[in-house]
CSV table of C-alpha atoms in Angstrom, one decimal:
chain,number,residue,atom,x,y,z
A,184,LEU,CA,71.4,40.0,17.7
A,185,LEU,CA,72.5,36.3,17.1
A,186,ALA,CA,76.0,37.4,15.8
A,187,GLU,CA,76.5,39.7,18.7
A,188,GLY,CA,76.0,37.2,21.0
A,189,LEU,CA,72.7,38.7,22.4
A,190,GLU,CA,70.6,35.7,23.8
A,191,VAL,CA,67.8,35.3,21.5
A,192,ALA,CA,64.1,35.4,21.4
A,193,GLY,CA,60.5,35.6,18.8
A,194,VAL,CA,58.1,36.7,19.8
A,195,ASP,CA,54.2,36.2,17.7
A,196,LEU,CA,52.3,39.7,18.6
A,197,PRO,CA,48.9,39.6,17.2
A,198,GLN,CA,48.0,41.6,13.9
A,199,GLY,CA,48.9,44.7,13.6
A,200,GLU,CA,50.1,45.2,17.0
A,201,ASP,CA,53.7,46.0,18.3
A,202,PRO,CA,55.1,45.8,22.4
A,203,ASP,CA,53.3,48.7,22.8
A,204,THR,CA,50.4,48.6,22.0
A,205,LEU,CA,49.7,45.3,23.5
A,206,VAL,CA,50.9,46.4,27.0
A,207,ARG,CA,48.2,50.0,26.2
A,208,ARG,CA,45.6,47.2,25.2
A,209,GLY,CA,46.4,45.0,27.7
A,210,GLY,CA,49.1,45.5,30.3
A,211,ALA,CA,52.3,44.3,31.7
A,212,GLU,CA,49.9,40.1,32.0
A,213,ALA,CA,49.7,40.5,27.5
A,214,TRP,CA,53.0,41.3,27.0
A,215,ARG,CA,54.3,38.7,29.7
A,216,ALA,CA,52.1,35.7,28.3
A,217,ARG,CA,53.3,36.5,24.8
A,218,ARG,CA,57.2,35.9,26.7
A,219,ALA,CA,55.8,33.4,27.6
A,220,GLU,CA,55.3,31.6,23.9
A,221,ALA,CA,58.8,32.8,22.4
A,222,ALA,CA,60.1,30.6,20.9
A,223,ASP,CA,64.0,30.2,20.3
A,224,PRO,CA,65.5,31.5,16.8
A,225,VAL,CA,65.4,28.1,15.1
A,226,GLU,CA,61.7,27.4,15.9
A,227,PHE,CA,61.2,31.0,15.2
A,228,ILE,CA,62.2,30.2,11.7
A,229,GLN,CA,60.2,26.8,11.4
A,230,ARG,CA,57.0,28.6,12.1
A,231,HIS,CA,57.4,31.0,9.7
A,232,VAL,CA,59.0,29.9,6.8
A,233,LEU,CA,58.1,26.2,6.7
A,234,ARG,CA,54.7,26.0,8.4
A,235,ALA,CA,54.2,29.2,5.4
A,236,GLY,CA,54.6,27.1,2.8
A,237,PRO,CA,55.1,28.9,-0.6
A,238,GLY,CA,53.3,32.5,-0.6
A,239,ALA,CA,53.4,35.0,-2.0
A,240,GLY,CA,56.2,37.1,-1.1
A,241,GLN,CA,58.5,34.1,-0.6
A,242,SER,CA,60.8,32.6,-2.3
A,243,PRO,CA,59.8,30.0,-4.6
A,244,GLY,CA,61.2,26.2,-2.9
A,245,ASP,CA,60.7,24.1,-1.2
A,246,PRO,CA,59.7,25.2,2.1
A,247,ARG,CA,61.3,22.9,4.2
A,248,GLU,CA,64.1,23.9,2.2
A,249,ARG,CA,64.5,27.9,2.8
A,250,ALA,CA,63.9,27.5,6.4
A,251,LEU,CA,67.0,25.4,6.8
A,252,GLN,CA,68.7,27.8,4.5
A,253,ALA,CA,67.7,30.7,6.5
A,254,VAL,CA,69.1,28.6,9.7
A,255,VAL,CA,71.9,28.1,7.5
A,256,ARG,CA,72.8,32.2,6.7
A,257,LEU,CA,71.7,32.7,10.1
A,258,ALA,CA,74.6,30.8,11.9
A,259,GLY,CA,77.5,31.5,9.5
A,260,GLU,CA,76.9,35.4,11.0
A,261,VAL,CA,77.3,33.8,14.0
A,262,ARG,CA,81.6,33.6,15.0
A,263,ASP,CA,81.1,32.4,18.6
A,264,PRO,CA,81.9,28.9,18.0
A,265,ILE,CA,79.6,27.6,20.5
A,266,ARG,CA,76.7,29.3,19.6
A,267,ALA,CA,76.8,29.1,16.1
A,268,ARG,CA,77.0,24.9,17.3
A,269,LEU,CA,74.5,25.5,19.6
A,270,LEU,CA,72.2,26.9,16.5
A,271,LEU,CA,72.9,24.4,15.0
A,272,GLU,CA,72.2,21.2,17.4
A,273,ARG,CA,68.4,22.7,17.9
A,274,ALA,CA,68.3,23.0,14.1
A,275,SER,CA,69.4,19.3,14.2
A,276,GLN,CA,66.6,18.7,16.3
A,277,VAL,CA,64.1,20.5,14.5
A,278,PHE,CA,64.3,19.7,11.4
A,279,GLY,CA,65.5,16.2,12.5
A,280,LEU,CA,68.8,16.9,9.5
A,281,PRO,CA,72.2,15.4,11.0
A,282,GLU,CA,74.2,18.8,12.9
A,283,ALA,CA,76.9,17.6,9.8
A,284,VAL,CA,75.3,18.2,7.3
A,285,LEU,CA,73.8,21.5,8.5
A,286,SER,CA,77.0,22.2,9.6
A,287,ARG,CA,79.4,21.5,6.0
A,288,ALA,CA,76.1,23.9,4.5
A,289,VAL,CA,77.1,26.6,6.7
A,290,ALA,CA,81.7,26.2,5.8
A,291,LEU,CA,80.0,26.7,2.1
A,292,GLY,CA,78.2,29.5,2.8
A,293,ARG,CA,80.2,30.8,4.4
A,294,ARG,CA,83.7,30.7,2.4
A,295,GLY,CA,80.9,32.3,-0.5
A,296,GLU,CA,79.8,28.2,-2.4
A,297,HIS,CA,76.3,28.3,-3.0
A,298,VAL,CA,74.6,26.8,-0.2
A,299,GLU,CA,71.8,24.7,-1.6
A,300,ALA,CA,72.7,21.6,-2.7
A,301,PRO,CA,73.5,19.8,-0.1
A,302,LEU,CA,70.2,20.8,2.1
A,303,GLN,CA,68.0,20.2,-1.1
A,304,ALA,CA,70.1,16.2,-1.4
A,305,ALA,CA,69.1,16.6,2.5
A,306,VAL,CA,65.9,17.2,2.6
A,307,ARG,CA,65.1,14.8,-0.2
A,308,GLU,CA,66.8,11.6,1.5
A,309,GLN,CA,64.2,13.3,4.8
A,310,ARG,CA,61.4,12.8,2.3
A,311,ARG,CA,62.1,9.5,0.9
A,312,GLY,CA,62.6,8.7,4.4
A,313,GLU,CA,59.0,10.1,5.9
A,314,GLY,CA,57.0,8.4,2.1
A,315,ASP,CA,58.5,5.3,3.0
A,316,LEU,CA,57.4,4.9,6.7
A,317,GLU,CA,54.4,5.6,5.4
A,318,ARG,CA,53.6,3.9,3.6
A,319,ARG,CA,55.2,0.9,5.2
A,320,LEU,CA,52.1,2.4,8.3
A,321,LEU,CA,50.0,2.5,5.6
A,322,GLU,CA,49.9,-1.1,4.3
A,323,SER,CA,50.4,-2.4,8.2
A,324,LEU,CA,46.4,-0.9,8.8
A,325,ILE,CA,45.5,-2.7,5.0
A,326,HIS,CA,47.3,-5.8,6.8
A,327,ALA,CA,45.4,-5.3,10.7
A,328,PRO,CA,42.7,-3.4,10.0
A,329,ASP,CA,41.5,-4.1,13.9
A,330,GLN,CA,44.7,-1.6,14.2
A,331,LEU,CA,42.9,0.8,12.4
A,332,GLU,CA,41.4,2.0,15.0
A,333,VAL,CA,44.1,2.7,17.4
A,334,VAL,CA,45.8,4.9,14.1
A,335,ARG,CA,43.2,7.2,13.8
A,336,ALA,CA,44.0,7.9,17.2
A,337,GLU,CA,47.4,9.1,16.5
A,338,VAL,CA,46.8,10.3,13.5
A,339,GLY,CA,45.2,12.0,10.2
A,340,PRO,CA,44.7,11.6,6.8
A,341,GLU,CA,46.8,15.4,6.9
A,342,ASP,CA,49.9,14.1,8.2
A,343,PHE,CA,50.4,12.2,4.8
A,344,ARG,CA,52.6,14.5,3.3
A,345,ASP,CA,53.1,12.0,0.4
A,346,ALA,CA,49.9,12.8,-0.9
A,347,ASP,CA,49.0,9.1,-2.3
A,348,CYS,CA,49.2,8.1,0.8
A,349,ALA,CA,47.5,11.0,1.9
A,350,ALA,CA,44.6,9.7,-0.1
A,351,LEU,CA,45.2,5.4,0.4
A,352,ALA,CA,44.8,7.2,3.8
A,353,ALA,CA,42.1,8.7,3.8
A,354,TRP,CA,40.5,6.3,1.8
A,355,LEU,CA,41.3,4.3,4.7
A,356,TRP,CA,40.0,6.4,7.9
A,357,SER,CA,36.6,6.9,6.3
A,358,ALA,CA,35.7,3.2,5.8
A,359,ASN,CA,34.6,3.3,2.2
A,360,PRO,CA,34.4,0.5,-0.2
A,361,GLU,CA,35.4,2.2,-2.6
A,362,LEU,CA,38.8,2.5,-3.7
A,363,PRO,CA,40.5,6.4,-4.4
A,364,GLU,CA,40.7,7.3,-7.5
């Protein structure tokens, strides 16, 4: 639909529902409520591919890479350069990657080349930066334990992507004097 120049929004429906059954059960207001929560195509992909993680029926690999590959394939189908650029700008915002990386991947895909390598490298670099940031935060909290309550109010151990950092954060948050293994 995007390739044809149409505006697209993704609406999540309750399990087993389609728009017809939703309206029959809840009326037009039920549809309006769901429509108000609609996501743009990039956010919809992020919501359903990245957040779903690895699972049944999904291709193997990093969920972020799979989501980015889906966005790149989608952008490659959009022939209007302005719409394609807007799509990539939004993807850059949602996934936190430079638009140039995504544009390069789209160009590779349009030439029939593999897009995995630049996306893998970008995600790997992004994860490395996130890990460094997580480690610096934890190191700062070890040196300034009086700030733990401030951070604890905003961040939980489950927010850490690096497993070692998540384990250390869980230990810090628990105030347990025994070190984690």
